[in-house]
Amino acid sequence: MNGDQLTYFPDILKKIDPGLFPTDVLFGPGGFTLFDDLAAMLVRFSGFDIFLVLFFLTILTRFVYFYGLYRIILYFTENRMAAFLTPILFLSGFIIYGTGMRTIAPMLLPKYMAIAVCLLGLSLLFEKKIIWSALAFGAGFIFHPSGPLPFLVV
């Protein structure tokens, strides 16, 4: 675990065990995003270890990310092979010039979950599925309020 994960992880632990960090000001009754609540809820109800839950959330986030890319490329090219091969370009996680961000992050963070859901929402918007698109963008805003902002330009 590294980077911003160290910010979210203690809050997830606090939501799983409310007696943890009883006098800590940073980890009060609230949370940073819905990500904390989702992870804690999955740990509580599934009975799985927190690291296994985060691993499955990472796999799910990457699937949604690549599926959103697939649908966007399929919309523009109408070529299933090109759409299928395009996500391979994003596997390396190269840095996007000028932003300092990677095409796909090596760790699970709410921002990247929001971006993945919003990519899917963008593909739905292109396909004129407005309600589903709005739900995807809404979920993106719930996971990370500033993550979906670049998608509003479209």
Coordinates of N, CA and C in Angstrom, one line a residue:
M1 N 0.8 -1.2 0.0 CA 0.0 0.0 0.0 C 0.9 1.2 0.0
N2 N 0.5 2.2 -0.8 CA 1.3 3.4 -0.9 C 0.4 4.6 -1.3
G3 N 1.0 5.8 -1.4 CA 0.3 7.0 -1.9 C -1.0 7.3 -1.1
D4 N -2.0 7.7 -1.9 CA -3.3 8.1 -1.3 C -4.0 6.9 -0.7
Q5 N -3.6 5.7 -0.9 CA -4.3 4.6 -0.3 C -4.1 4.7 1.2
L6 N -3.0 5.2 1.7 CA -2.7 5.4 3.1 C -3.7 6.3 3.7
T7 N -4.3 7.2 2.9 CA -5.3 8.1 3.5 C -6.7 7.4 3.7
Y8 N -7.0 6.6 2.7 CA -8.3 5.9 2.8 C -8.4 4.7 3.7
F9 N -7.3 4.0 3.7 CA -7.3 2.7 4.4 C -7.7 2.8 5.9
P10 N -7.1 3.7 6.7 CA -7.5 3.8 8.1 C -9.0 4.1 8.3
D11 N -9.6 4.9 7.4 CA -11.0 5.2 7.5 C -11.9 4.0 7.2
I12 N -11.4 3.2 6.3 CA -12.1 1.9 6.1 C -12.1 1.0 7.3
L13 N -10.9 1.0 7.9 CA -10.7 0.2 9.2 C -11.6 0.7 10.3
K14 N -11.7 2.1 10.3 CA -12.6 2.7 11.4 C -14.0 2.4 11.1
K15 N -14.5 2.3 9.9 CA -15.9 2.0 9.6 C -16.2 0.5 9.9
I16 N -15.2 -0.4 9.7 CA -15.4 -1.8 10.1 C -15.4 -2.0 11.6
D17 N -14.5 -1.3 12.3 CA -14.5 -1.4 13.8 C -14.6 0.0 14.3
P18 N -15.8 0.5 14.7 CA -15.9 1.9 15.2 C -15.1 2.2 16.4
G19 N -14.7 1.2 17.2 CA -13.9 1.5 18.4 C -12.4 1.8 18.1
L20 N -12.1 1.6 16.8 CA -10.7 1.9 16.4 C -10.5 3.4 16.3
F21 N -9.4 4.0 16.7 CA -9.0 5.4 16.6 C -10.1 6.2 17.3
P22 N -10.5 6.0 18.6 CA -11.6 6.7 19.2 C -11.4 8.2 19.4
T23 N -10.2 8.6 19.5 CA -9.9 10.1 19.8 C -9.3 10.8 18.6
D24 N -9.1 10.1 17.5 CA -8.5 10.7 16.3 C -9.4 11.7 15.6
V25 N -8.9 12.9 15.4 CA -9.7 13.9 14.8 C -9.9 13.7 13.3
L26 N -8.9 13.2 12.6 CA -9.0 13.0 11.2 C -10.1 12.0 10.8
F27 N -10.2 10.9 11.5 CA -11.1 9.9 11.2 C -12.4 10.0 12.1
G28 N -13.1 11.0 11.9 CA -14.3 11.3 12.6 C -15.5 10.5 12.1
P29 N -16.7 10.9 12.4 CA -17.9 10.1 12.0 C -18.1 10.1 10.5
G30 N -17.6 11.0 9.8 CA -17.9 11.1 8.3 C -16.9 10.2 7.6
G31 N -16.7 10.5 6.4 CA -15.8 9.7 5.5 C -15.4 10.6 4.4
F32 N -14.5 10.2 3.6 CA -14.0 11.0 2.5 C -15.0 10.9 1.3
T33 N -15.3 9.7 0.9 CA -16.2 9.4 -0.2 C -17.1 8.2 0.1
L34 N -17.9 7.8 -0.9 CA -18.6 6.5 -0.8 C -17.7 5.3 -0.8
F35 N -16.5 5.5 -1.3 CA -15.6 4.4 -1.4 C -15.3 3.7 0.0
D36 N -15.2 4.5 1.0 CA -14.9 4.0 2.4 C -16.1 3.1 2.8
D37 N -17.3 3.7 2.6 CA -18.5 2.9 3.1 C -18.7 1.7 2.2
L38 N -18.5 1.7 1.0 CA -18.6 0.5 0.1 C -17.6 -0.6 0.5
A39 N -16.4 -0.2 0.7 CA -15.4 -1.2 1.1 C -15.7 -1.8 2.5
A40 N -16.1 -1.0 3.4 CA -16.4 -1.5 4.7 C -17.6 -2.4 4.7
M41 N -18.7 -2.0 3.9 CA -19.9 -2.8 3.8 C -19.6 -4.1 3.2
L42 N -18.7 -4.2 2.2 CA -18.4 -5.4 1.5 C -17.6 -6.3 2.5
V43 N -16.7 -5.7 3.3 CA -16.0 -6.6 4.2 C -16.9 -7.1 5.3
R44 N -17.8 -6.3 5.8 CA -18.7 -6.7 6.8 C -19.7 -7.8 6.3
F45 N -20.3 -7.6 5.2 CA -21.3 -8.6 4.7 C -20.7 -9.8 4.0
S46 N -19.6 -9.7 3.4 CA -19.0 -10.8 2.7 C -18.2 -11.7 3.7
G47 N -17.7 -11.1 4.7 CA -16.8 -11.9 5.6 C -15.4 -12.1 5.1
F48 N -15.1 -11.6 4.0 CA -13.8 -11.7 3.4 C -12.8 -10.7 4.1
D49 N -11.5 -11.0 3.9 CA -10.5 -10.1 4.4 C -10.5 -8.8 3.6
I50 N -10.2 -7.7 4.3 CA -10.2 -6.4 3.6 C -9.4 -6.3 2.4
F51 N -8.2 -7.0 2.4 CA -7.4 -7.0 1.2 C -8.0 -7.8 0.0
L52 N -8.7 -8.8 0.3 CA -9.4 -9.6 -0.7 C -10.5 -8.7 -1.3
V53 N -11.2 -8.0 -0.5 CA -12.3 -7.1 -1.0 C -11.7 -6.0 -1.9
L54 N -10.6 -5.4 -1.4 CA -10.0 -4.4 -2.2 C -9.4 -4.9 -3.5
F55 N -8.9 -6.2 -3.5 CA -8.5 -6.8 -4.7 C -9.6 -7.0 -5.7
F56 N -10.8 -7.5 -5.2 CA -11.9 -7.7 -6.1 C -12.4 -6.3 -6.6
L57 N -12.4 -5.3 -5.8 CA -12.8 -4.0 -6.3 C -11.9 -3.5 -7.3
T58 N -10.6 -3.8 -7.2 CA -9.6 -3.4 -8.2 C -9.9 -4.1 -9.5
I59 N -10.2 -5.4 -9.5 CA -10.5 -6.1 -10.7 C -11.8 -5.5 -11.3
L60 N -12.8 -5.3 -10.5 CA -14.0 -4.7 -11.1 C -13.8 -3.4 -11.7
T61 N -13.1 -2.5 -11.0 CA -12.8 -1.2 -11.5 C -12.0 -1.3 -12.9
R62 N -11.1 -2.1 -13.0 CA -10.4 -2.3 -14.3 C -11.2 -2.8 -15.4
F63 N -12.1 -3.8 -15.0 CA -13.0 -4.3 -16.0 C -13.9 -3.2 -16.5
V64 N -14.5 -2.4 -15.6 CA -15.4 -1.3 -16.1 C -14.6 -0.3 -16.9
Y65 N -13.4 0.0 -16.5 CA -12.5 0.9 -17.2 C -12.3 0.4 -18.7
F66 N -11.9 -0.8 -18.8 CA -11.6 -1.4 -20.1 C -12.8 -1.6 -20.9
Y67 N -13.9 -1.9 -20.3 CA -15.2 -2.1 -21.0 C -15.7 -0.7 -21.5
G68 N -15.5 0.3 -20.7 CA -15.9 1.7 -21.2 C -15.1 2.1 -22.4
L69 N -13.8 1.8 -22.3 CA -12.9 2.1 -23.5 C -13.3 1.3 -24.7
Y70 N -13.6 0.0 -24.5 CA -14.0 -0.8 -25.6 C -15.3 -0.2 -26.3
R71 N -16.3 0.1 -25.5 CA -17.5 0.7 -26.1 C -17.3 2.0 -26.8
I72 N -16.4 2.9 -26.3 CA -16.2 4.1 -26.9 C -15.5 3.9 -28.3
I73 N -14.5 3.1 -28.3 CA -13.8 2.8 -29.6 C -14.7 2.1 -30.5
L74 N -15.5 1.2 -30.1 CA -16.5 0.5 -31.0 C -17.5 1.5 -31.5
Y75 N -17.9 2.5 -30.8 CA -18.8 3.5 -31.3 C -18.2 4.3 -32.4
F76 N -16.9 4.7 -32.2 CA -16.3 5.5 -33.2 C -15.7 4.8 -34.4
T77 N -15.3 3.6 -34.2 CA -14.7 2.8 -35.4 C -15.6 1.8 -36.0
E78 N -16.6 1.3 -35.2 CA -17.5 0.2 -35.6 C -16.7 -1.0 -36.1
N79 N -15.5 -1.2 -35.5 CA -14.6 -2.3 -35.7 C -14.4 -3.0 -34.4
R80 N -15.0 -4.2 -34.3 CA -14.8 -4.9 -33.0 C -13.4 -5.3 -32.7
M81 N -12.6 -5.6 -33.7 CA -11.2 -6.0 -33.4 C -10.4 -4.8 -32.9
A82 N -10.6 -3.7 -33.5 CA -9.9 -2.4 -33.0 C -10.4 -2.1 -31.6
A83 N -11.7 -2.2 -31.4 CA -12.2 -1.9 -30.0 C -11.7 -2.9 -29.0
F84 N -11.5 -4.2 -29.4 CA -11.0 -5.2 -28.5 C -9.5 -5.0 -28.2
L85 N -8.8 -4.5 -29.2 CA -7.3 -4.4 -29.0 C -6.9 -3.1 -28.3
T86 N -7.8 -2.1 -28.4 CA -7.4 -0.7 -27.9 C -7.1 -0.7 -26.4
P87 N -7.9 -1.4 -25.6 CA -7.5 -1.4 -24.1 C -6.1 -1.9 -23.8
I88 N -5.5 -2.7 -24.7 CA -4.2 -3.2 -24.5 C -3.2 -2.0 -24.4
L89 N -3.5 -1.0 -25.2 CA -2.6 0.2 -25.1 C -2.6 0.9 -23.8
F90 N -3.7 0.7 -23.0 CA -3.8 1.3 -21.7 C -3.3 0.5 -20.6
L91 N -2.9 -0.8 -20.9 CA -2.4 -1.7 -19.8 C -1.1 -1.2 -19.2
S92 N -0.3 -0.5 -20.0 CA 1.0 -0.2 -19.5 C 1.0 0.9 -18.4
G93 N -0.1 1.7 -18.4 CA -0.2 2.8 -17.4 C 0.7 3.9 -17.7
F94 N 0.9 4.2 -19.0 CA 1.8 5.3 -19.3 C 1.3 6.7 -18.8
I95 N 2.2 7.6 -18.5 CA 1.8 8.9 -18.0 C 1.3 9.8 -19.1
I96 N 0.1 10.4 -18.8 CA -0.5 11.4 -19.8 C 0.3 12.7 -19.7
Y97 N 0.9 13.1 -20.7 CA 1.7 14.3 -20.7 C 1.0 15.5 -20.2
G98 N 1.6 16.2 -19.3 CA 1.0 17.5 -18.8 C 0.1 17.3 -17.6
T99 N -0.3 16.1 -17.3 CA -1.2 15.9 -16.2 C -0.6 15.2 -15.0
G100 N 0.4 14.4 -15.2 CA 1.1 13.6 -14.2 C 0.3 12.4 -13.8
M101 N -0.8 12.2 -14.5 CA -1.7 11.0 -14.2 C -1.4 9.9 -15.2
R102 N -1.6 8.7 -14.7 CA -1.4 7.5 -15.6 C -2.8 7.1 -16.3
T103 N -2.6 6.4 -17.4 CA -3.8 6.0 -18.1 C -4.6 5.0 -17.2
I104 N -3.9 4.2 -16.4 CA -4.6 3.4 -15.4 C -3.6 3.3 -14.2
A105 N -4.2 3.5 -13.1 CA -3.4 3.5 -11.9 C -3.0 2.2 -11.4
P106 N -1.8 2.1 -10.7 CA -1.4 0.8 -10.2 C -2.1 0.5 -8.8
M107 N -2.9 1.4 -8.3 CA -3.6 1.2 -7.0 C -5.1 1.6 -7.1
L108 N -5.8 1.1 -6.2 CA -7.3 1.4 -6.2 C -7.5 2.6 -5.4
L109 N -8.1 3.6 -6.0 CA -8.4 4.9 -5.4 C -9.8 5.3 -5.9
P110 N -10.6 6.1 -5.1 CA -11.9 6.5 -5.5 C -11.9 7.3 -6.8
K111 N -10.8 8.1 -7.0 CA -10.7 8.9 -8.2 C -10.7 8.0 -9.5
Y112 N -10.0 6.9 -9.4 CA -9.9 6.0 -10.6 C -11.1 5.2 -10.7
M113 N -11.8 4.9 -9.6 CA -13.1 4.2 -9.7 C -14.1 5.2 -10.4
A114 N -14.1 6.5 -10.1 CA -15.0 7.4 -10.7 C -14.6 7.6 -12.2
I115 N -13.4 7.6 -12.5 CA -13.0 7.7 -13.9 C -13.5 6.5 -14.7
A116 N -13.3 5.3 -14.2 CA -13.8 4.1 -14.9 C -15.3 4.1 -15.1
V117 N -16.1 4.5 -14.1 CA -17.5 4.6 -14.2 C -17.9 5.7 -15.2
C118 N -17.2 6.8 -15.2 CA -17.5 7.9 -16.1 C -17.1 7.5 -17.6
L119 N -16.1 6.7 -17.8 CA -15.8 6.3 -19.1 C -17.0 5.4 -19.7
L120 N -17.5 4.6 -18.8 CA -18.7 3.8 -19.2 C -19.9 4.7 -19.5
G121 N -20.0 5.7 -18.6 CA -21.1 6.7 -18.8 C -20.9 7.5 -20.1
L122 N -19.7 7.8 -20.5 CA -19.5 8.5 -21.7 C -19.9 7.6 -22.9
S123 N -19.5 6.4 -22.8 CA -19.9 5.5 -23.9 C -21.4 5.3 -24.0
L124 N -22.1 5.3 -22.9 CA -23.6 5.3 -22.9 C -24.2 6.6 -23.5
L125 N -23.5 7.7 -23.2 CA -24.0 9.0 -23.7 C -23.8 9.0 -25.2
F126 N -22.7 8.5 -25.7 CA -22.6 8.4 -27.2 C -23.6 7.6 -27.8
E127 N -24.1 6.5 -27.1 CA -25.1 5.6 -27.7 C -26.5 6.1 -27.4
K128 N -26.6 7.3 -26.9 CA -27.9 8.0 -26.6 C -28.7 7.3 -25.5
K129 N -28.0 6.6 -24.6 CA -28.7 6.0 -23.4 C -28.5 7.0 -22.3
I130 N -29.3 8.0 -22.3 CA -29.1 9.2 -21.4 C -29.3 8.8 -19.9
I131 N -30.3 8.1 -19.6 CA -30.6 7.7 -18.2 C -29.5 6.9 -17.6
W132 N -29.0 5.9 -18.3 CA -27.9 5.1 -17.8 C -26.7 5.9 -17.7
S133 N -26.5 6.8 -18.7 CA -25.3 7.6 -18.7 C -25.3 8.5 -17.4
A134 N -26.5 9.1 -17.2 CA -26.6 10.0 -16.0 C -26.4 9.2 -14.7
L135 N -26.8 8.0 -14.6 CA -26.6 7.2 -13.5 C -25.1 6.9 -13.3
A136 N -24.4 6.6 -14.4 CA -23.0 6.3 -14.3 C -22.2 7.6 -13.9
F137 N -22.6 8.7 -14.4 CA -21.9 10.0 -14.0 C -22.2 10.3 -12.6
G138 N -23.5 10.1 -12.2 CA -23.8 10.3 -10.8 C -23.0 9.4 -9.8
A139 N -22.8 8.1 -10.2 CA -22.0 7.2 -9.4 C -20.6 7.7 -9.3
G140 N -20.1 8.3 -10.5 CA -18.7 8.8 -10.5 C -18.6 10.0 -9.5
F141 N -19.6 10.9 -9.5 CA -19.5 12.0 -8.6 C -19.6 11.5 -7.1
I142 N -20.3 10.5 -6.9 CA -20.4 10.0 -5.5 C -19.1 9.4 -5.0
F143 N -18.4 8.7 -6.0 CA -17.1 8.1 -5.6 C -16.0 9.1 -5.4
H144 N -16.0 10.1 -6.3 CA -15.0 11.2 -6.2 C -15.5 12.4 -6.9
P145 N -15.8 13.5 -6.2 CA -16.5 14.6 -6.8 C -15.7 15.3 -7.9
S146 N -14.4 15.3 -7.9 CA -13.7 16.0 -9.0 C -13.3 15.1 -10.1
G147 N -13.4 13.8 -9.9 CA -12.9 12.8 -10.9 C -13.7 13.0 -12.2
P148 N -15.0 13.1 -12.2 CA -15.8 13.2 -13.4 C -15.8 14.5 -14.1
L149 N -15.2 15.5 -13.5 CA -15.3 16.9 -14.1 C -14.9 17.0 -15.6
P150 N -13.8 16.3 -16.0 CA -13.3 16.4 -17.4 C -14.4 15.9 -18.3
F151 N -15.2 14.9 -17.9 CA -16.2 14.3 -18.7 C -17.4 15.3 -19.0
L152 N -17.6 16.3 -18.2 CA -18.7 17.2 -18.4 C -18.4 18.1 -19.6
V153 N -17.2 18.2 -20.1 CA -16.9 19.0 -21.3 C -17.6 18.4 -22.5
V154 N -17.6 17.1 -22.5 CA -18.2 16.4 -23.7 C -19.7 16.6 -23.6

